[in-house]
XYZ file of C-alpha atoms in Angstrom:
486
model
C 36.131 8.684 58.874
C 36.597 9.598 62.175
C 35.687 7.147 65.008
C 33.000 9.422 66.637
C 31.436 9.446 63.067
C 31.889 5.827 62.612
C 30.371 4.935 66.294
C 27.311 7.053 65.027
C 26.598 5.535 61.989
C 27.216 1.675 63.553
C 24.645 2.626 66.482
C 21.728 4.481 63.971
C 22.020 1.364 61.773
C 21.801 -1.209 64.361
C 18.496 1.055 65.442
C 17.361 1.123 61.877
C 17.621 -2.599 61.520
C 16.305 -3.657 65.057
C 13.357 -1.285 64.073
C 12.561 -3.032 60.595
C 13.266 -6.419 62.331
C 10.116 -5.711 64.415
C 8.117 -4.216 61.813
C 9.019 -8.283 59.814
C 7.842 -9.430 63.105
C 4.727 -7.439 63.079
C 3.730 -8.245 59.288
C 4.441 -12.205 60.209
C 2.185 -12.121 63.535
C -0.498 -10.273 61.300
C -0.471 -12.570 58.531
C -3.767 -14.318 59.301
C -5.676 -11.427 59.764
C -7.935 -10.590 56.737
C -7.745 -7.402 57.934
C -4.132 -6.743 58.568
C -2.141 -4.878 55.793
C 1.408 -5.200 55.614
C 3.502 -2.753 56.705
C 6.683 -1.216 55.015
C 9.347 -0.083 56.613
C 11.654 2.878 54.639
C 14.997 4.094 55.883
C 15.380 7.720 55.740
C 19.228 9.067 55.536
C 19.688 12.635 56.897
C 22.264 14.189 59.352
C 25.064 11.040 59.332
C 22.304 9.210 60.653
C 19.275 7.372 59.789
C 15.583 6.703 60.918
C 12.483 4.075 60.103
C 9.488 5.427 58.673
C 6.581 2.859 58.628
C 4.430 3.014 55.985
C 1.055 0.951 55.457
C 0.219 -0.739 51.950
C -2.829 -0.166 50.350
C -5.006 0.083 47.097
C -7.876 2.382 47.396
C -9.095 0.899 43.923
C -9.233 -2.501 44.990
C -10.378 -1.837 48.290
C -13.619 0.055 46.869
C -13.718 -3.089 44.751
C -13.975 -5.244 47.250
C -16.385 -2.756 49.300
C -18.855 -2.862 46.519
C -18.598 -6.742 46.238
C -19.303 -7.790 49.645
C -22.435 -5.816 49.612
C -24.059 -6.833 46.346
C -23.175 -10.689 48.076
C -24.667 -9.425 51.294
C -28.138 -8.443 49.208
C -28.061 -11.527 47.020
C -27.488 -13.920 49.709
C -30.727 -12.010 51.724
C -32.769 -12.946 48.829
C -31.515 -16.415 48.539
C -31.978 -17.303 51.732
C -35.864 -15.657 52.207
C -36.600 -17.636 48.756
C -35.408 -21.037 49.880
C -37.594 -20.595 52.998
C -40.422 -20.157 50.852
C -39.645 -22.649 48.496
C -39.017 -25.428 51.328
C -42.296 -24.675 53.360
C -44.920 -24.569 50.168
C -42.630 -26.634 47.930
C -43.134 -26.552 44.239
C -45.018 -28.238 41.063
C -43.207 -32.202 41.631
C -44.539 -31.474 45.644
C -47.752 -33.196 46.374
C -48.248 -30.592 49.085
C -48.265 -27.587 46.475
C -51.289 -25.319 45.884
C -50.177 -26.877 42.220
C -50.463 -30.250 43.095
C -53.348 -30.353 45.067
C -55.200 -28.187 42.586
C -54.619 -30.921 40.239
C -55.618 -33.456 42.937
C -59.192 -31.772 43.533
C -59.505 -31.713 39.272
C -59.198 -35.770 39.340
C -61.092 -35.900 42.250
C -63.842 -33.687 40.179
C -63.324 -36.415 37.328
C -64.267 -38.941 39.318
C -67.211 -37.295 40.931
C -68.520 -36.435 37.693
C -68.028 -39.643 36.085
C -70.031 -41.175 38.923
C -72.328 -39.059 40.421
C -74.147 -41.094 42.630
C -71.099 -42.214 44.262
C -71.309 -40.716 48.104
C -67.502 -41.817 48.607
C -66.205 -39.390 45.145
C -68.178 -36.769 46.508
C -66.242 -36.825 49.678
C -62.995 -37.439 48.141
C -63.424 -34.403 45.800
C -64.565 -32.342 49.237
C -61.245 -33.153 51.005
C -59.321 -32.239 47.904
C -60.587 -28.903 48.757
C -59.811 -28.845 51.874
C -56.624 -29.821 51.029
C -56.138 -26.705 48.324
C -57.258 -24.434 50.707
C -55.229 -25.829 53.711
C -52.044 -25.588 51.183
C -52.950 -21.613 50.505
C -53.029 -20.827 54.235
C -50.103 -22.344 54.773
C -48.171 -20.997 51.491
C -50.357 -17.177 52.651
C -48.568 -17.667 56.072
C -45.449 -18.340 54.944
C -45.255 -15.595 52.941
C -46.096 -13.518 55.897
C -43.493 -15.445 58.288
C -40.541 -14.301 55.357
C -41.368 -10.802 55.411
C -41.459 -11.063 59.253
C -37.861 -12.077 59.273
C -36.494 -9.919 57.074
C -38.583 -7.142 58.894
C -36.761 -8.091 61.707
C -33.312 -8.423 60.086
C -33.783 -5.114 58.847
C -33.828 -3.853 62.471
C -31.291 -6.108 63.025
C -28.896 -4.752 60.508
C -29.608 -1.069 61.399
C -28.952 -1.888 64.933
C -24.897 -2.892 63.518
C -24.467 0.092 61.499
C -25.284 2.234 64.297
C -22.639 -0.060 66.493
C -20.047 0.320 63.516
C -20.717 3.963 62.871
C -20.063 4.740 66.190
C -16.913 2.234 66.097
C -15.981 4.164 63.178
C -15.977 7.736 64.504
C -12.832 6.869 67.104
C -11.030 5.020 64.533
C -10.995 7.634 62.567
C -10.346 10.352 64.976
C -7.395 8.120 66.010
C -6.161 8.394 62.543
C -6.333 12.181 61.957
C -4.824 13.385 65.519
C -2.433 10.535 64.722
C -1.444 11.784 61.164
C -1.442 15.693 62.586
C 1.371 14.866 65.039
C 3.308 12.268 63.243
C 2.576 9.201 65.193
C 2.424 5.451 63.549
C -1.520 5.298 62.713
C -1.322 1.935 60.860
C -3.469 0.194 63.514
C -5.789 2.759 63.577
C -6.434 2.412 59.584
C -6.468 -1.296 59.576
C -9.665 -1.121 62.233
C -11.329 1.490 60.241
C -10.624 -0.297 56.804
C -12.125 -3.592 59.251
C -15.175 -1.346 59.811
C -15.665 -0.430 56.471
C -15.925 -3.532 55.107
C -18.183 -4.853 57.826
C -20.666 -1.700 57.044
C -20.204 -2.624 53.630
C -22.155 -6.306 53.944
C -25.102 -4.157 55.884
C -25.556 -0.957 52.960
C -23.517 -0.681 49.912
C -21.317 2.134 50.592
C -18.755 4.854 49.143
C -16.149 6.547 50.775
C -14.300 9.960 50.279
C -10.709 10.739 51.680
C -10.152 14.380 53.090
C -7.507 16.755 54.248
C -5.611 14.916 57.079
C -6.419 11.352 56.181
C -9.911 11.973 57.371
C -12.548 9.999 55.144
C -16.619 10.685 54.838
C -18.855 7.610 54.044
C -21.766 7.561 52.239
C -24.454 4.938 51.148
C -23.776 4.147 47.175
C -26.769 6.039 46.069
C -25.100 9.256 47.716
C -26.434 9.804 50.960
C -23.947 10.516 53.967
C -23.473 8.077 56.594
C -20.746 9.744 58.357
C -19.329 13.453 57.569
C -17.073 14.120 61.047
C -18.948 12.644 62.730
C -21.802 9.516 62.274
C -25.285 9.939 60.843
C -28.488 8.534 62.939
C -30.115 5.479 61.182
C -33.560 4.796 62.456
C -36.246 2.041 61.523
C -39.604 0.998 62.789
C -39.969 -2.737 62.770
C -43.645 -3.808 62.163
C -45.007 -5.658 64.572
C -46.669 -8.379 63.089
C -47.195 -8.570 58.869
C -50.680 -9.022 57.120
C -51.909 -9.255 53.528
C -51.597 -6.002 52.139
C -49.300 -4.078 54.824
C -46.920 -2.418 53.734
C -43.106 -2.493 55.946
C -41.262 0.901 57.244
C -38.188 2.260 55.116
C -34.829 2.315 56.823
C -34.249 6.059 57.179
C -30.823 8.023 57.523
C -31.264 11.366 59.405
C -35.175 11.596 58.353
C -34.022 10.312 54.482
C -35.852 6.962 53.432
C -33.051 5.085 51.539
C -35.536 1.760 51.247
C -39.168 1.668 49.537
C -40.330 3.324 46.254
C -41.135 6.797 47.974
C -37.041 6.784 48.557
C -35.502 9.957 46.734
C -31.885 8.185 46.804
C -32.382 4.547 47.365
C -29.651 2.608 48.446
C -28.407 -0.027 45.995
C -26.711 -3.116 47.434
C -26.155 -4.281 51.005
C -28.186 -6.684 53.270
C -30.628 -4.022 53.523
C -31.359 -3.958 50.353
C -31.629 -7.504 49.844
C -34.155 -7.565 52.655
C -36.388 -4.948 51.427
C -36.182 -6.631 48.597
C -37.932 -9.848 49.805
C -40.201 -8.123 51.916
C -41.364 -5.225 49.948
C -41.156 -7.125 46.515
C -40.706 -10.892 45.839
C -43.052 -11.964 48.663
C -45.534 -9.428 47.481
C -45.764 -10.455 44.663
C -45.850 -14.104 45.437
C -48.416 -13.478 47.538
C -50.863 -11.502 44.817
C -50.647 -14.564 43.316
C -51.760 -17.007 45.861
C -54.658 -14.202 46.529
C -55.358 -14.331 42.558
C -55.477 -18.033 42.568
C -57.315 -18.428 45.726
C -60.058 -15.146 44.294
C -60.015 -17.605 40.702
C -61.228 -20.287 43.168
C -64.499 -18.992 44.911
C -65.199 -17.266 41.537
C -64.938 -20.622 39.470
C -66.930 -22.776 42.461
C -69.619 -19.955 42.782
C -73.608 -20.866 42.909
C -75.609 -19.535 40.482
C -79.248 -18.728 41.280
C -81.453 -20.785 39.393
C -84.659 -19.354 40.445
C -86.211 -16.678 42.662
C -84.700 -14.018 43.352
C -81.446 -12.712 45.434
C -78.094 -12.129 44.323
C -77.060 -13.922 40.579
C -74.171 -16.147 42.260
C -72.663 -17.268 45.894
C -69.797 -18.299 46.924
C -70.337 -22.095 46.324
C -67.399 -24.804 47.727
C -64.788 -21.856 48.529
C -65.573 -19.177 50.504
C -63.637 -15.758 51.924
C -64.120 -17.283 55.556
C -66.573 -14.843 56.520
C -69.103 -15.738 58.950
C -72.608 -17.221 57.918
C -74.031 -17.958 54.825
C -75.214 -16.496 52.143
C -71.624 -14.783 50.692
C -71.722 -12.908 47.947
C -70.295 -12.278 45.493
C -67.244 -10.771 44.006
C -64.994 -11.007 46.969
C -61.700 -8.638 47.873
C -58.693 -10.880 46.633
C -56.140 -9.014 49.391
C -55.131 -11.804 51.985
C -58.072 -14.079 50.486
C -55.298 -16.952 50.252
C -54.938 -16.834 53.745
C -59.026 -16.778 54.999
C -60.210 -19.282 52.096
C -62.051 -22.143 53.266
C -64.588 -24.805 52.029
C -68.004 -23.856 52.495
C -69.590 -25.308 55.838
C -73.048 -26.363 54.154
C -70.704 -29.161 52.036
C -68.259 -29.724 54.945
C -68.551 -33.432 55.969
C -67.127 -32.704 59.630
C -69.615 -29.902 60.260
C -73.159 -30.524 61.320
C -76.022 -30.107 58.969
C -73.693 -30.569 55.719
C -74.943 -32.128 52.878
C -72.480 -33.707 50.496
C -74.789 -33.722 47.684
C -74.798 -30.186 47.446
C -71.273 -30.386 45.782
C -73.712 -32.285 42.602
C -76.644 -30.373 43.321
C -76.356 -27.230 44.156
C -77.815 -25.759 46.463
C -75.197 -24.690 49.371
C -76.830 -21.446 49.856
C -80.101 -22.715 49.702
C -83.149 -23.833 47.249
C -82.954 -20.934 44.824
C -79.253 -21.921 43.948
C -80.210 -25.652 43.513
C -79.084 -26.588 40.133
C -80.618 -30.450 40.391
C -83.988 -31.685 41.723
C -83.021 -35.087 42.946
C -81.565 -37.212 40.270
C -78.508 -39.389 41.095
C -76.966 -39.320 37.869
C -77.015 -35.369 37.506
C -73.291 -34.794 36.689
C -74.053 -31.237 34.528
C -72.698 -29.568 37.756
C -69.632 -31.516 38.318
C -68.446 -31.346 34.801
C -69.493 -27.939 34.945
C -66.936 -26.943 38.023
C -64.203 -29.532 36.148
C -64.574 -27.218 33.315
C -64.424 -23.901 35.287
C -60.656 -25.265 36.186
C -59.692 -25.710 32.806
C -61.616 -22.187 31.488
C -58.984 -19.084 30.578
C -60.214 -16.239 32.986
C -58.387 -12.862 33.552
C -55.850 -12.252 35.986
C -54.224 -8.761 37.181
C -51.103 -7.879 35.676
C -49.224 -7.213 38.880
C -49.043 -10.908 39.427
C -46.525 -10.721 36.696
C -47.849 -13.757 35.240
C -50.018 -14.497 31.915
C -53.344 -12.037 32.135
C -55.265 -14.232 30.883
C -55.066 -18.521 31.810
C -56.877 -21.115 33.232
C -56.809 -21.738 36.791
C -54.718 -25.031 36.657
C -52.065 -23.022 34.262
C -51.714 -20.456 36.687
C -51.231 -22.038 39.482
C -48.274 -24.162 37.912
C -46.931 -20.965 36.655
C -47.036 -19.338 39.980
C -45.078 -22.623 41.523
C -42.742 -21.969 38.293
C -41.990 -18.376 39.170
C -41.220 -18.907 42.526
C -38.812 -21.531 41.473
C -37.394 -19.072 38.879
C -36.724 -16.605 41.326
C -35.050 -18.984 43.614
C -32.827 -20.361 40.679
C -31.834 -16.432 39.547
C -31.228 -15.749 43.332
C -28.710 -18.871 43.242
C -27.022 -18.034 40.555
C -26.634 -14.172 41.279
C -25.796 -14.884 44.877
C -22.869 -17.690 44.245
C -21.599 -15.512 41.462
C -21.417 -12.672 43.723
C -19.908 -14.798 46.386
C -17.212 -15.795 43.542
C -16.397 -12.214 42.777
C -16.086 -11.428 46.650
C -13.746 -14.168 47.182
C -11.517 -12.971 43.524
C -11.539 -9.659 44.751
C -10.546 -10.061 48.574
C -7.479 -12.283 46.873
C -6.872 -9.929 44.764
C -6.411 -7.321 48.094
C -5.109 -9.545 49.831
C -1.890 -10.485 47.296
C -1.554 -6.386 46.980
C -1.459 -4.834 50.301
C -1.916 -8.354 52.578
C 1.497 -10.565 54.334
C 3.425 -13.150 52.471
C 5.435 -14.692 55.049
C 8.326 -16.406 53.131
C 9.162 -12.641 51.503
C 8.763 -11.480 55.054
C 11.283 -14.398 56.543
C 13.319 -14.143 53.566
C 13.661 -10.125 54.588
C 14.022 -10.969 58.310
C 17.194 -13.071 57.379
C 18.395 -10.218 55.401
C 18.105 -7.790 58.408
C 19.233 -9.878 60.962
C 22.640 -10.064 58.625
C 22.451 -6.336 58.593
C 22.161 -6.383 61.965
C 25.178 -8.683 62.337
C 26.826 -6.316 60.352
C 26.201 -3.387 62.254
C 26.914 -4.844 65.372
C 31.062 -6.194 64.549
C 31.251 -2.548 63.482
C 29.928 -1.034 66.318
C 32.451 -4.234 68.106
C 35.289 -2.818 66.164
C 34.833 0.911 67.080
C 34.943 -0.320 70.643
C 37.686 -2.134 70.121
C 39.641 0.864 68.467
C 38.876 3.595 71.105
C 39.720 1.396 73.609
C 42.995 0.765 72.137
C 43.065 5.005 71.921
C 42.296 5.591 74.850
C 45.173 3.006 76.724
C 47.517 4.785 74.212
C 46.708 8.065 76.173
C 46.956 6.970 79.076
């Protein structure tokens, strides 16, 4: 070998091992960041001499994994959390604050009433039981309204950060293509786009497509495109303020709705998701109940008309809230949980009330009076005791029993809430779970160990050594060539 050669080779190897040196140093610096993925650098012989080429690790298949992971968390955990609101504001059938409980409370208070009729202090006990049932299905009507206000607002929330990421994600990836056209090192550039990936991925589930020139399209899991060269427009209209009955806005990309039931290609997972969930569905449907049992309620305390004429029955000890008296009867059950109210003419606190009434009869005047003046009368009170306890027919898209009594229901409302908050806790930590297997599982493919990566520094730096006494030696030799020719 001649020294020229030999000088050569000593001074590309001492390159090629300072280079993978700071590559080591790189993978070691990078090594807490969930994001980072290690990088490999590959010698490549040609010409006497050699070069580094850095490469970046990866596993599409486990990276999709993980993709579709932290967005079925993301949904489950929206759920979750909108379910324990409503579970810690109205509570459940053990909570004495329940529409349960206190519907149980105003039965015994009934009991009582009935079994003592002339008792002025029973009837006002059993009055301020229903005040108390009704007071606990305005507040459980309001905080139904109060979750689907949040997520409402999350949703614009969320669509706000997959604009921001979308926009994020466009010069990450044109980094990456004008990087990969021209040869340069673009394994920052695909960490921060494989960084904004997953952080779209906890807003809408999402799939991705790789193209000519490393250049990869996004779209939500049910197909639609969220960025094809270049990003997609996301709009949504928050609602201003939620009522029984209104419906919330669909999250739309470029005009498509991918929320809501009039969505051609709905979006599966994500935060979104989760949140349209609660608001569209599970608090719907929570709150059809509390209308049902609250509509059960002014049916089962109606007046009858005993005489005269008029209408056959009034509302009697609930009422729909409306102004003035006589109401009649039957009443819309849409938001009725949150306008239900004892009837004034009974109302202890409110001028001209007569608590007899409750045993008479009578609240919307003579011709609904079911006693004439005796004391003992109870035939009312057991009556309205026995109105609790009656089966009477509910609407299916409570998605409870169709047909049950009043007290039955409302436990089996408080029961289905509490179902769906168990099923949400289970789904969300075994989502959660999954996440975490899968980002470990990443992680030990494509993420930094450092002791391989000090282990491999020591190896180089030898190298290095190595390289150096030869390129020493060379030195050494033309030196001694050179004062030989002279």
């Amino acid at each position: 070998m001649g020294l020229s050669l030999a000088l050569n080779s000593a001074r590309t190897s001492l390159a090629a091992s300072a280079a993978q040196i700071a590559v080591t140093a790189r993978n070691t610096a990078g090594a807490n960041d969930p994001y980072y993925a290690r990088r490999i650098a590959t010698v490549v012989t040609a010409g006497g001499g050699s070069a580094v080429n850095v490469l970046r690790a990866a596993d599409a298949a486990l990276f999709g994994r993980k993709m579709l992971a932290t967005s079925e968390a993301a949904g489950s955990q929206a759920v979750l959390d909108g379910l324990q609101t409503l579970s810690q504001t109205i509570g459940d059938t053990d909570s004495t604050t329940s529409p349960a409980a206190r519907l149980g409370a105003l039965n015994a208070a009934l009991q009582a009433a009935a079994n003592k009729p002339d008792s002025v202090e029973l009837a006002r006990n059993a009055v301020e039981a229903a005040r108390d049932l009704a007071g606990s299905l305005n507040t459980a009507a309001a905080a139904v309204q109060t979750v689907r206000q949040q997520a409402d607002t999350a949703m614009a929330t969320s669509v706000v950060r997959i604009n921001d990421l979308l926009v994020s994600y466009e010069a990450a990836n044109q980094t990456v293509t004008r990087g990969t056209a021209i040869g340069a090192d673009v394994t920052d550039a695909l960490d921060d786009r494989d960084r904004i990936l997953t952080q779209l991925s906890e807003e809408i589930g999402i799939t991705t497509a790789v193209r000519a020139g490393n250049d990869v399209a996004i779209y939500t899991d049910s197909g639609v495109p969220l960025f094809e060269r270049g990003a997609r427009k996301v709009t949504f209209e928050p609602t201003a303020a939620f009522s029984a009955g209104s419906t919330g806005k669909a999250v739309m990309i470029d005009g498509v709705p991918v929320t809501g039931v009039a969505s051609p290609m709905p979006a599966r997972s994500g935060r979104i998701v989760g949140l349209a969930t609660l608001r569209d569905d599970v608090a719907v449907r929570y709150e059809t109940q509390l209308d049902a049992l609250a509509g059960g309620l002014v049916t089962a305390f109606a007046e009858p008309r005993t005489n005269g004429t008029g209408p056959a029955a009034l509302m009697g000890l609930f009422t729909d809230g409306s102004a003035g008296v006589p109401a009649r009867l039957p009443v819309a059950e849409t938001g009725l949980a949150a306008k239900i109210r004892i009837n004034a003419a009974v109302d202890p606190r409110m001028a001209g009330s007569a608590l007899d009434t409750l045993r008479d009869g009578g609240m919307n005047g003579a011709d609904y009076r079911s006693n004439t003046g005796a004391a003992a009368y109870a035939d009312r009170l057991r009556g309205l005791v026995s109105a609790l306890g009656a089966d009477r027919t509910f609407d299916a898209a409570t998605g409870l029993r169709t047909s049950d009594s009043l007290l039955s229901f409302a436990t089996g409302s408080a029961g289905w809430l509490e179902g769906q908050r168990k099923s949400a806790a289970f789904l969300a930590d075994y989502e959660s779970t999954l996440l975490a297997r899968t980002s470990d599982a990443l992680s030990n493919a494509v993420g930094v160990n450092t002791d391989d990566e000090t282990a491999r520094a020591l190896e180089l730096e030898r190298s290095y050594t190595a390289s150096a006494k030869l390129l020493t030696l060379v030195n050494d030799l033309l030196k001694t060539l050179m004062d030989a020719v002279r």
